[in-house]
mmCIF file of C-alpha atoms and ligand atoms in Angstrom:
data_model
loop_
_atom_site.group_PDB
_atom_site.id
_atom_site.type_symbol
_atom_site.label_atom_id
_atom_site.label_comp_id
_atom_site.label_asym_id
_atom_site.label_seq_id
_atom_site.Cartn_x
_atom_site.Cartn_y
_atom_site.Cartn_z
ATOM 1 C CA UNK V 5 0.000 0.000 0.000
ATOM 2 C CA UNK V 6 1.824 3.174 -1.151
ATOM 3 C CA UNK V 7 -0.797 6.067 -1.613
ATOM 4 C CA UNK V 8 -3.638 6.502 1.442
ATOM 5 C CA UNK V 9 -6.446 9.027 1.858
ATOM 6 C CA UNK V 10 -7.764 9.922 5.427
ATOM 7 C CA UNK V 11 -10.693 11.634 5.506
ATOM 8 C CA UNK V 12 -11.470 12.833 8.698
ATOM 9 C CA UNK V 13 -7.854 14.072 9.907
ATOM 10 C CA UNK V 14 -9.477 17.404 11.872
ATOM 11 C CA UNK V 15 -11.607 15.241 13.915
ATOM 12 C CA UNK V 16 -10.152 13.357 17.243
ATOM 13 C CA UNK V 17 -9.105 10.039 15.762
ATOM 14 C CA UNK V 18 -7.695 11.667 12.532
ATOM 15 C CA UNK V 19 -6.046 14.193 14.890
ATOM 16 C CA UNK V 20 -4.048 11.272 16.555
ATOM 17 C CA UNK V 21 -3.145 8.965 13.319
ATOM 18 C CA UNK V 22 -1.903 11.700 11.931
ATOM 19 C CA UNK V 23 1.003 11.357 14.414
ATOM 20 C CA UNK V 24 0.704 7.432 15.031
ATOM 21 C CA UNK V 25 0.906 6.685 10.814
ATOM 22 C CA UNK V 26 3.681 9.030 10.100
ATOM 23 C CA UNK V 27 6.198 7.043 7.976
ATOM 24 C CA UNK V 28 3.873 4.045 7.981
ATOM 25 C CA UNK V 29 2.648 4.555 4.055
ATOM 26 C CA UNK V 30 4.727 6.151 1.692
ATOM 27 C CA UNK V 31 2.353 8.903 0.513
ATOM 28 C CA UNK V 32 -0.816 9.985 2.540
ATOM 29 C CA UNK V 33 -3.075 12.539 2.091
ATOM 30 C CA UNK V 34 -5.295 14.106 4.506
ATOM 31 C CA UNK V 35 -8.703 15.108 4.053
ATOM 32 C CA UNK V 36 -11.931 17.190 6.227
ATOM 33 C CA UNK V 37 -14.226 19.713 5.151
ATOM 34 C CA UNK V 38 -11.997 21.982 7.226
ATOM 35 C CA UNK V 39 -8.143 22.666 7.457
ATOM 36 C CA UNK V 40 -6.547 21.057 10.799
ATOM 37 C CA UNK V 41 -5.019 24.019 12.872
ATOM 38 C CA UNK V 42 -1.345 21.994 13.328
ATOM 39 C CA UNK V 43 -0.606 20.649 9.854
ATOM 40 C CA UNK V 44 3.087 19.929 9.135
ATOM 41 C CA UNK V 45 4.320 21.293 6.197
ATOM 42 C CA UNK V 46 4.961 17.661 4.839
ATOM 43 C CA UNK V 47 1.640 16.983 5.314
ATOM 44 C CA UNK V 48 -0.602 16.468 2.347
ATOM 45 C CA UNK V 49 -3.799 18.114 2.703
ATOM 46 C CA UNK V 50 -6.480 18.536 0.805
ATOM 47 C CA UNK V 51 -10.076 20.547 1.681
ATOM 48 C CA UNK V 52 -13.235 18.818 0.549
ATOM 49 C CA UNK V 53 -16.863 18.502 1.763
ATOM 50 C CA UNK V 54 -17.719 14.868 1.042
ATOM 51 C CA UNK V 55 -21.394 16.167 -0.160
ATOM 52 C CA UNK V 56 -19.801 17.197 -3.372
ATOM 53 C CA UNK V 57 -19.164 14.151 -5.506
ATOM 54 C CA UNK V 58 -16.749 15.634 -7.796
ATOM 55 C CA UNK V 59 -14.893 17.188 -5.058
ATOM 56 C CA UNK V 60 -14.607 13.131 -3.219
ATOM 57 C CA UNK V 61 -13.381 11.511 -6.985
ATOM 58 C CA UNK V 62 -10.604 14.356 -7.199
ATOM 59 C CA UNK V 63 -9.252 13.223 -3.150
ATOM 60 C CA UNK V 64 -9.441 9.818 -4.254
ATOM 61 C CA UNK V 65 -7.369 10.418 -7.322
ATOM 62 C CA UNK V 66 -4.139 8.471 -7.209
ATOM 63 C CA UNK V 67 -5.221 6.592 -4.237
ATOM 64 C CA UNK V 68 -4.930 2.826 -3.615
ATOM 65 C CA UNK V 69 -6.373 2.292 0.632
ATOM 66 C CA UNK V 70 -9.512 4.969 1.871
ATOM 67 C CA UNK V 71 -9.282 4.910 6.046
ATOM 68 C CA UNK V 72 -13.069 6.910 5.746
ATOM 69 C CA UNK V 73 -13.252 8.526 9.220
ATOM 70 C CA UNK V 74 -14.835 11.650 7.980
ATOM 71 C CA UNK V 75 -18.659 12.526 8.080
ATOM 72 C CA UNK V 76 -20.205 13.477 11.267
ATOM 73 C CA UNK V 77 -19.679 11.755 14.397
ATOM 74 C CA UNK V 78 -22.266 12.204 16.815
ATOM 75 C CA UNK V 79 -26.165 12.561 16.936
ATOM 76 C CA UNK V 80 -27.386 15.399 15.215
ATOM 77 C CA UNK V 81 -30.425 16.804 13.270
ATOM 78 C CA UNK V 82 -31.139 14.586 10.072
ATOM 79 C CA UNK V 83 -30.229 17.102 7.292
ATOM 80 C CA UNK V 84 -26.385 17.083 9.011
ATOM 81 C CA UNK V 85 -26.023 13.255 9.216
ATOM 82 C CA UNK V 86 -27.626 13.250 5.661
ATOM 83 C CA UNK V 87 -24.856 15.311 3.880
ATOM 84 C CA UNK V 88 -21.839 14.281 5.959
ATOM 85 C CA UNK V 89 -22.729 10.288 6.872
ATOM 86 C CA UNK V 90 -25.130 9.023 3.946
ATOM 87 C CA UNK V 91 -24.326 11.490 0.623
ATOM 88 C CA UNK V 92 -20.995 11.738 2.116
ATOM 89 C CA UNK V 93 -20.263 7.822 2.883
ATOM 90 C CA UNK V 94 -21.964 6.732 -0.737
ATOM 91 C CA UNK V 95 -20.162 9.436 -2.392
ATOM 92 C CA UNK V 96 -16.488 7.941 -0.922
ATOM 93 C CA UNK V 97 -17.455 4.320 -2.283
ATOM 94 C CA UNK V 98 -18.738 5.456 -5.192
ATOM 95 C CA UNK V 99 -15.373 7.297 -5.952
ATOM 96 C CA UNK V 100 -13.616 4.793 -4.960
ATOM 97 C CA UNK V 101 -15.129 2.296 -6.993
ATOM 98 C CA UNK V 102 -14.489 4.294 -10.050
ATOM 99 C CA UNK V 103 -11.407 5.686 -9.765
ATOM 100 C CA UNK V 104 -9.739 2.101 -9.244
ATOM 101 C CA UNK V 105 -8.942 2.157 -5.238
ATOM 102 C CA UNK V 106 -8.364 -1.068 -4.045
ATOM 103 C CA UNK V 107 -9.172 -0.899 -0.206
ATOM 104 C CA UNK V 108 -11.507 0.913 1.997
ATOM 105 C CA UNK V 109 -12.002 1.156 5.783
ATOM 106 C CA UNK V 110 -14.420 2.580 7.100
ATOM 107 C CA UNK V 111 -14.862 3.673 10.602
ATOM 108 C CA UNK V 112 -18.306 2.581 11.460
ATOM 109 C CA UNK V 113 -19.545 2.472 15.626
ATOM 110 C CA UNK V 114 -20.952 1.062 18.136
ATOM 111 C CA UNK V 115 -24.012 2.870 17.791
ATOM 112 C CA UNK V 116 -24.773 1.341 14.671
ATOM 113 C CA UNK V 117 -25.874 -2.506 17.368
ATOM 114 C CA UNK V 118 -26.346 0.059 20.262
ATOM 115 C CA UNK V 119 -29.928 -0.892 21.713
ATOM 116 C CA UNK V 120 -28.398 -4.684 22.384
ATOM 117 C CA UNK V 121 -28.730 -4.428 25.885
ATOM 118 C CA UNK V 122 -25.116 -4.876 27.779
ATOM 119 C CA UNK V 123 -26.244 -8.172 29.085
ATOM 120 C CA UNK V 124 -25.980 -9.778 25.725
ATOM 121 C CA UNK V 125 -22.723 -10.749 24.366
ATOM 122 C CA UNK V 126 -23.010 -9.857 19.795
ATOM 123 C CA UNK V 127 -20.462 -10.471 17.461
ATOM 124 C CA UNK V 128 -20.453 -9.031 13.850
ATOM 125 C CA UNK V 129 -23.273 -11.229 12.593
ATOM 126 C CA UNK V 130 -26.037 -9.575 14.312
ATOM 127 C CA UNK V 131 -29.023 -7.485 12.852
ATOM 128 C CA UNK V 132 -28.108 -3.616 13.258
ATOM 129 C CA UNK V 133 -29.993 -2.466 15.879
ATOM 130 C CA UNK V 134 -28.937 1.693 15.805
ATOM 131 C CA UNK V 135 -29.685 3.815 18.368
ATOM 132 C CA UNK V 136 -29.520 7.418 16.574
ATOM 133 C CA UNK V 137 -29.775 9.150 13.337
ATOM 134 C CA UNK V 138 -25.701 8.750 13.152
ATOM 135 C CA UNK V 139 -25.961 4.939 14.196
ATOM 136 C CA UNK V 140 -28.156 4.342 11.440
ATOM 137 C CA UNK V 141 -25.785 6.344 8.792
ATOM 138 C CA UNK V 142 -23.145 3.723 10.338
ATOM 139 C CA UNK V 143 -25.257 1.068 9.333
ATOM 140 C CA UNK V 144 -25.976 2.430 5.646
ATOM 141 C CA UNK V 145 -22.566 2.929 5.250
ATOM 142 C CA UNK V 146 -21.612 -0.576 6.207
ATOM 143 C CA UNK V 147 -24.187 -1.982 3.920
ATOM 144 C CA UNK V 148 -22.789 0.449 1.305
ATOM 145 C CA UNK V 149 -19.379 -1.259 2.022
ATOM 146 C CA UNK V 150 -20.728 -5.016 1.905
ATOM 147 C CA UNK V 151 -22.878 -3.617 -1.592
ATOM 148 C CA UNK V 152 -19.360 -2.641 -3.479
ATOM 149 C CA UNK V 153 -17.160 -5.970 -2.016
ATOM 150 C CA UNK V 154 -19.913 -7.888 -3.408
ATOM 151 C CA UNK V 155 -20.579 -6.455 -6.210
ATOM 152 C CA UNK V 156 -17.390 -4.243 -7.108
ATOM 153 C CA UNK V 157 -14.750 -5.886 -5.847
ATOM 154 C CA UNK V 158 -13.241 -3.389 -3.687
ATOM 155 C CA UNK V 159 -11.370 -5.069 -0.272
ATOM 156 C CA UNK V 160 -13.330 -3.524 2.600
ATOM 157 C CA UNK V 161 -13.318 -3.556 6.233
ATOM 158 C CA UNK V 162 -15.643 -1.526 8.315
ATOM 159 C CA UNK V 163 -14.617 -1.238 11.817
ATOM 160 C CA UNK V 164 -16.882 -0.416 14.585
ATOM 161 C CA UNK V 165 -15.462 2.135 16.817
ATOM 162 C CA UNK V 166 -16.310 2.006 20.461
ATOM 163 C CA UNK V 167 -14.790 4.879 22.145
ATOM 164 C CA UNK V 168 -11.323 5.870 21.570
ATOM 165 C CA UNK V 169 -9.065 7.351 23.542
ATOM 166 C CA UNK V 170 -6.258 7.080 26.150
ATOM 167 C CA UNK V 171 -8.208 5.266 28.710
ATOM 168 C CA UNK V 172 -11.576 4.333 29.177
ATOM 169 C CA UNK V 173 -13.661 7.170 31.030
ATOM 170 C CA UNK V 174 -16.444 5.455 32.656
ATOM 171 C CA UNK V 175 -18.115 2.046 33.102
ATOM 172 C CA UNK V 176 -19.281 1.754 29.368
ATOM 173 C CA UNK V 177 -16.285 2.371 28.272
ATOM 174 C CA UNK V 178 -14.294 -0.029 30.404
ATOM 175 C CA UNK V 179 -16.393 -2.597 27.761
ATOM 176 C CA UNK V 180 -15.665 -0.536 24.764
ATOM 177 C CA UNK V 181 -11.941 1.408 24.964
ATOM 178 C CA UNK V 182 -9.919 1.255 21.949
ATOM 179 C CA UNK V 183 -6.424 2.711 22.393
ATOM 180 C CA UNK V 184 -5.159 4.588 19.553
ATOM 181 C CA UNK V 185 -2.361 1.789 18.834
ATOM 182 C CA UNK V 186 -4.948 -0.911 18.922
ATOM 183 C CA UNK V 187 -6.923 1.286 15.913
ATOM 184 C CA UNK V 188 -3.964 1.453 13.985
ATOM 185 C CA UNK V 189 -3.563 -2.144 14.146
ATOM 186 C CA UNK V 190 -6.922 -2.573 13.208
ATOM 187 C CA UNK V 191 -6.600 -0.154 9.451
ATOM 188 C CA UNK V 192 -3.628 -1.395 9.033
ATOM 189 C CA UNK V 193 -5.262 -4.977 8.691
ATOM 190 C CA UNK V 194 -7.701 -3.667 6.459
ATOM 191 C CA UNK V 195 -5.394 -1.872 4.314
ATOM 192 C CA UNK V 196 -2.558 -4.428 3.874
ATOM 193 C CA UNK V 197 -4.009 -8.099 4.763
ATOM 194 C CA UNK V 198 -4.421 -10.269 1.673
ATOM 195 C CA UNK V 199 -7.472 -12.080 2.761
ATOM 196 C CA UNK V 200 -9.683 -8.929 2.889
ATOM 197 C CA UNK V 201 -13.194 -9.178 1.374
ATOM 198 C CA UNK V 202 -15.897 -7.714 3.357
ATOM 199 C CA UNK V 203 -14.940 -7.634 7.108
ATOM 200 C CA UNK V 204 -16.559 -5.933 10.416
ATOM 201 C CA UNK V 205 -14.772 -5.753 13.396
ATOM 202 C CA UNK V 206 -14.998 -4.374 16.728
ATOM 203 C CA UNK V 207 -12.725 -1.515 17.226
ATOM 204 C CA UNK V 208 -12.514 -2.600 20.597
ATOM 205 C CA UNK V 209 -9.145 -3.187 23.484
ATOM 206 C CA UNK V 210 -8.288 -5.915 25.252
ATOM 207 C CA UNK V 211 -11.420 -5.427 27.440
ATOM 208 C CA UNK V 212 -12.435 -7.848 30.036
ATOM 209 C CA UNK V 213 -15.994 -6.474 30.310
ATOM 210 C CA UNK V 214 -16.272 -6.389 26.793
ATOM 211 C CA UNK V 215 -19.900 -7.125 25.100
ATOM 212 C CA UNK V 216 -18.276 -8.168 21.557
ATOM 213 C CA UNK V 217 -16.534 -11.177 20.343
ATOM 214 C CA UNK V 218 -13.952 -9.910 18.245
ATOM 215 C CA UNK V 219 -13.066 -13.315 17.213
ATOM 216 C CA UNK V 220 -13.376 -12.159 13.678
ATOM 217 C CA UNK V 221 -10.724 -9.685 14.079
ATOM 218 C CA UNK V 222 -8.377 -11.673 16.101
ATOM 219 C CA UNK V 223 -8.720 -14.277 12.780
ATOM 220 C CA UNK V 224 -7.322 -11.908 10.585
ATOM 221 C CA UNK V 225 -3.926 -11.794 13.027
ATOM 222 C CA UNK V 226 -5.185 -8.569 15.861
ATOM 223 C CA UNK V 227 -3.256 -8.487 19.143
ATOM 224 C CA UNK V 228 -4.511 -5.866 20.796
ATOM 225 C CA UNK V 229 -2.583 -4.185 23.668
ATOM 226 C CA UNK V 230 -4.791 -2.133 25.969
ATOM 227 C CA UNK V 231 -6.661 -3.383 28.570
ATOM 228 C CA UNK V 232 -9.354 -1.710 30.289
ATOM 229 C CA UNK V 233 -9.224 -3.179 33.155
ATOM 230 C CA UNK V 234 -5.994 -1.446 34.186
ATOM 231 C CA UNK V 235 -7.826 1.700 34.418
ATOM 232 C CA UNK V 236 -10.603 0.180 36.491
ATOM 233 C CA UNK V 237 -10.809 1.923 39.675
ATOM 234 C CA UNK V 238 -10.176 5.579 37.694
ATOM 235 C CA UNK V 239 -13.356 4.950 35.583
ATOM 236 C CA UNK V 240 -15.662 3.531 37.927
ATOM 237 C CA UNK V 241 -14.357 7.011 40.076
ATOM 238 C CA UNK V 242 -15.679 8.527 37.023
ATOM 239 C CA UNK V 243 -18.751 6.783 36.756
ATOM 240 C CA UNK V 244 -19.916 7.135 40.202
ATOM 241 C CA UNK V 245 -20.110 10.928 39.887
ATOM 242 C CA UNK V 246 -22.806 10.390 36.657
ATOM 243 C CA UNK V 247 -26.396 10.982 37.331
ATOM 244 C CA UNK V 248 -27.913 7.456 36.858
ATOM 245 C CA UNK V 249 -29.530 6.954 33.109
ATOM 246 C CA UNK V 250 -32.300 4.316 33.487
ATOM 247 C CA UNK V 251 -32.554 3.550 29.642
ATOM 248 C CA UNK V 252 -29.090 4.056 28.561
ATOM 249 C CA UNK V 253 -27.472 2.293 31.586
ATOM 250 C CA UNK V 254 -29.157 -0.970 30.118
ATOM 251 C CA UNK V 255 -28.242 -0.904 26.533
ATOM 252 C CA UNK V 256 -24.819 -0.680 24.525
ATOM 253 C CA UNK V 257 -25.065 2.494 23.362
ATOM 254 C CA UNK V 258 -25.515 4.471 26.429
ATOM 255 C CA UNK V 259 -26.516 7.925 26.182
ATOM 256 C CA UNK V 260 -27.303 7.764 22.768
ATOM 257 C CA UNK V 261 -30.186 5.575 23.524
ATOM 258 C CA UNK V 262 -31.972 7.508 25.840
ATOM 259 C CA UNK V 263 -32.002 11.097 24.117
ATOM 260 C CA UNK V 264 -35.101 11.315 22.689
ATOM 261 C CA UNK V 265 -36.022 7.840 23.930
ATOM 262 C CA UNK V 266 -39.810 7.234 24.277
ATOM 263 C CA UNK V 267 -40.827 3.972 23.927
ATOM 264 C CA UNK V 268 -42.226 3.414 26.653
ATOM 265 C CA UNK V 269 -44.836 6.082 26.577
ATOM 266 C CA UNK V 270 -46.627 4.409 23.263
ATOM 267 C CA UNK V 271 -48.788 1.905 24.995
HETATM 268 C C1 LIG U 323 -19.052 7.291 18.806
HETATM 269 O O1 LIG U 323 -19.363 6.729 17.768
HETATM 270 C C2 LIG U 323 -18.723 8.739 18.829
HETATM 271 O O2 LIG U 323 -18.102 9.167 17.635
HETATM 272 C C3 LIG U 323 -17.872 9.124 20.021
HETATM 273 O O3 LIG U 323 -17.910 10.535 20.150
HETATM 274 C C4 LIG U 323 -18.370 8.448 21.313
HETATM 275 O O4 LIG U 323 -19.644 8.935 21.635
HETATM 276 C C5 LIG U 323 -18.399 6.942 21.110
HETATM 277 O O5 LIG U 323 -19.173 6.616 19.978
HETATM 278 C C6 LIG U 323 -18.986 6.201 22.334
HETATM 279 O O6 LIG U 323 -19.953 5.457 22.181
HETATM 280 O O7 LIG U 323 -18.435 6.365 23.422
#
């Protein structure tokens, strides 16, 4: 793999690759809709909102791997998560399809399976079950994903992020940390192993608690090196100063479930 686009590279994961991939690929270019603050002057970048079609097939131009972590990533009013996560998301695939890049990977989330409740343990092969406007745009975009393996040929891998960061910050996340060096391990897999066709996997640590079997991933050769339960006592610290959530302390996707939750006043 010799050319990558990043889309994405403003945002909080793209902020840290850009430091953890340096020297990994020999040419990558970095993409978001707006300019990072701390670019490096050898630091490709180019500006594009991933709503404009023709904009996406000139990033893509001369590119053999797409890590897609660009689009919107949190809950937010439809028109937002329509531009950035579905127009945006079909319009990277599409490119990519004809402008002859080989790989894609595609940071999907958690929030696409959220409302499994945390007492169930899912792996990859279970019915989406989103819990927001975003977590359905992460579903879309990993049917998009399956749609041009399948039917294009393109190698993709759609990882679903849990919550990424230095250490897990609460109970939740002591079942759903990824550390940064675990994620890179994770593209890394989808960009360079040979025996990528369509793969999800849990961007997910070393976490006891964990509610995913990422057996699927570890298949495909990931060791991953954090482990949530080293930060144990810190996040449940953490945790005990939250105001209980009744509907999102019982599903995956936490918070996300219970804004604008109400189910239970239908009858
Ligand atoms: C996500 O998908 C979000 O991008 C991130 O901001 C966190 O909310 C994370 O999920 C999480 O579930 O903790």
């Amino acid at each position: 793999m010799k050319s990558v686009l990043v889309t994405g590279a403003a945002g909080g994961i793209g902020t840290r690759l850009r430091a953890l991939l340096k020297g990994v690929y020999p040419h990558i270019r970095w993409s978001d809709i707006k300019r990072p603050d701390d670019l490096a002057p050898d630091e490709e970048f180019v500006q594009a909102d991933l709503a404009d079609y023709a904009a996406v097939e000139k990033l893509v131009d001369g590119i053999e791997g797409v890590v897609h972590l660009g689009g919107y990533s949190i809950e937010g009013p439809w028109e937002t998560i329509l531009n950035a996560n579905i127009i945006g998301c079909y319009n990277m695939f599409e490119a990519a399809y004809r402008k002859g890049v080989k790989r894609v990977v595609f940071a999907t989330s958690n929030h696409a399976v959220g409302f499994y409740p945390r007492s169930q343990k899912i792996g990859v092969d279970v019915t989406v079950r989103p819990d927001s406007r975003y977590g359905i745009s992460k579903a879309f975009g990993e049917a998009v994903g399956a749609f041009y393996a399948d039917k294009h040929g393109l190698r993709v891998t759609c990882i679903r992020i849990g919550n990424f960061g230095d250490k897990p910050i609460d109970q939740r996340r002591l079942a759903i940390w990824l550390k940064p060096d675990d994620m890179v391990q994770l593209l890394r897999i989808g960009l360079e192993h040979p025996d990528i066709h369509f793969e999800i996997f849990y961007g997910a640590s070393d976490n006891a608690a964990a509610w995913w079997d990422n057996s699927d991933a570890r298949r495909f050769g990931y060791k991953p090196s954090g482990k949530a339960e080293d930060f144990r006592a810190e996040a449940m610290a953490a945790q005990a100063k939250l105001p209980a959530d009744p509907v999102g302390d019982r599903f995956q996707g936490g918070a996300f479930c219970s804004a604008e939750y109400d189910a239970d006043k239908r009858g």
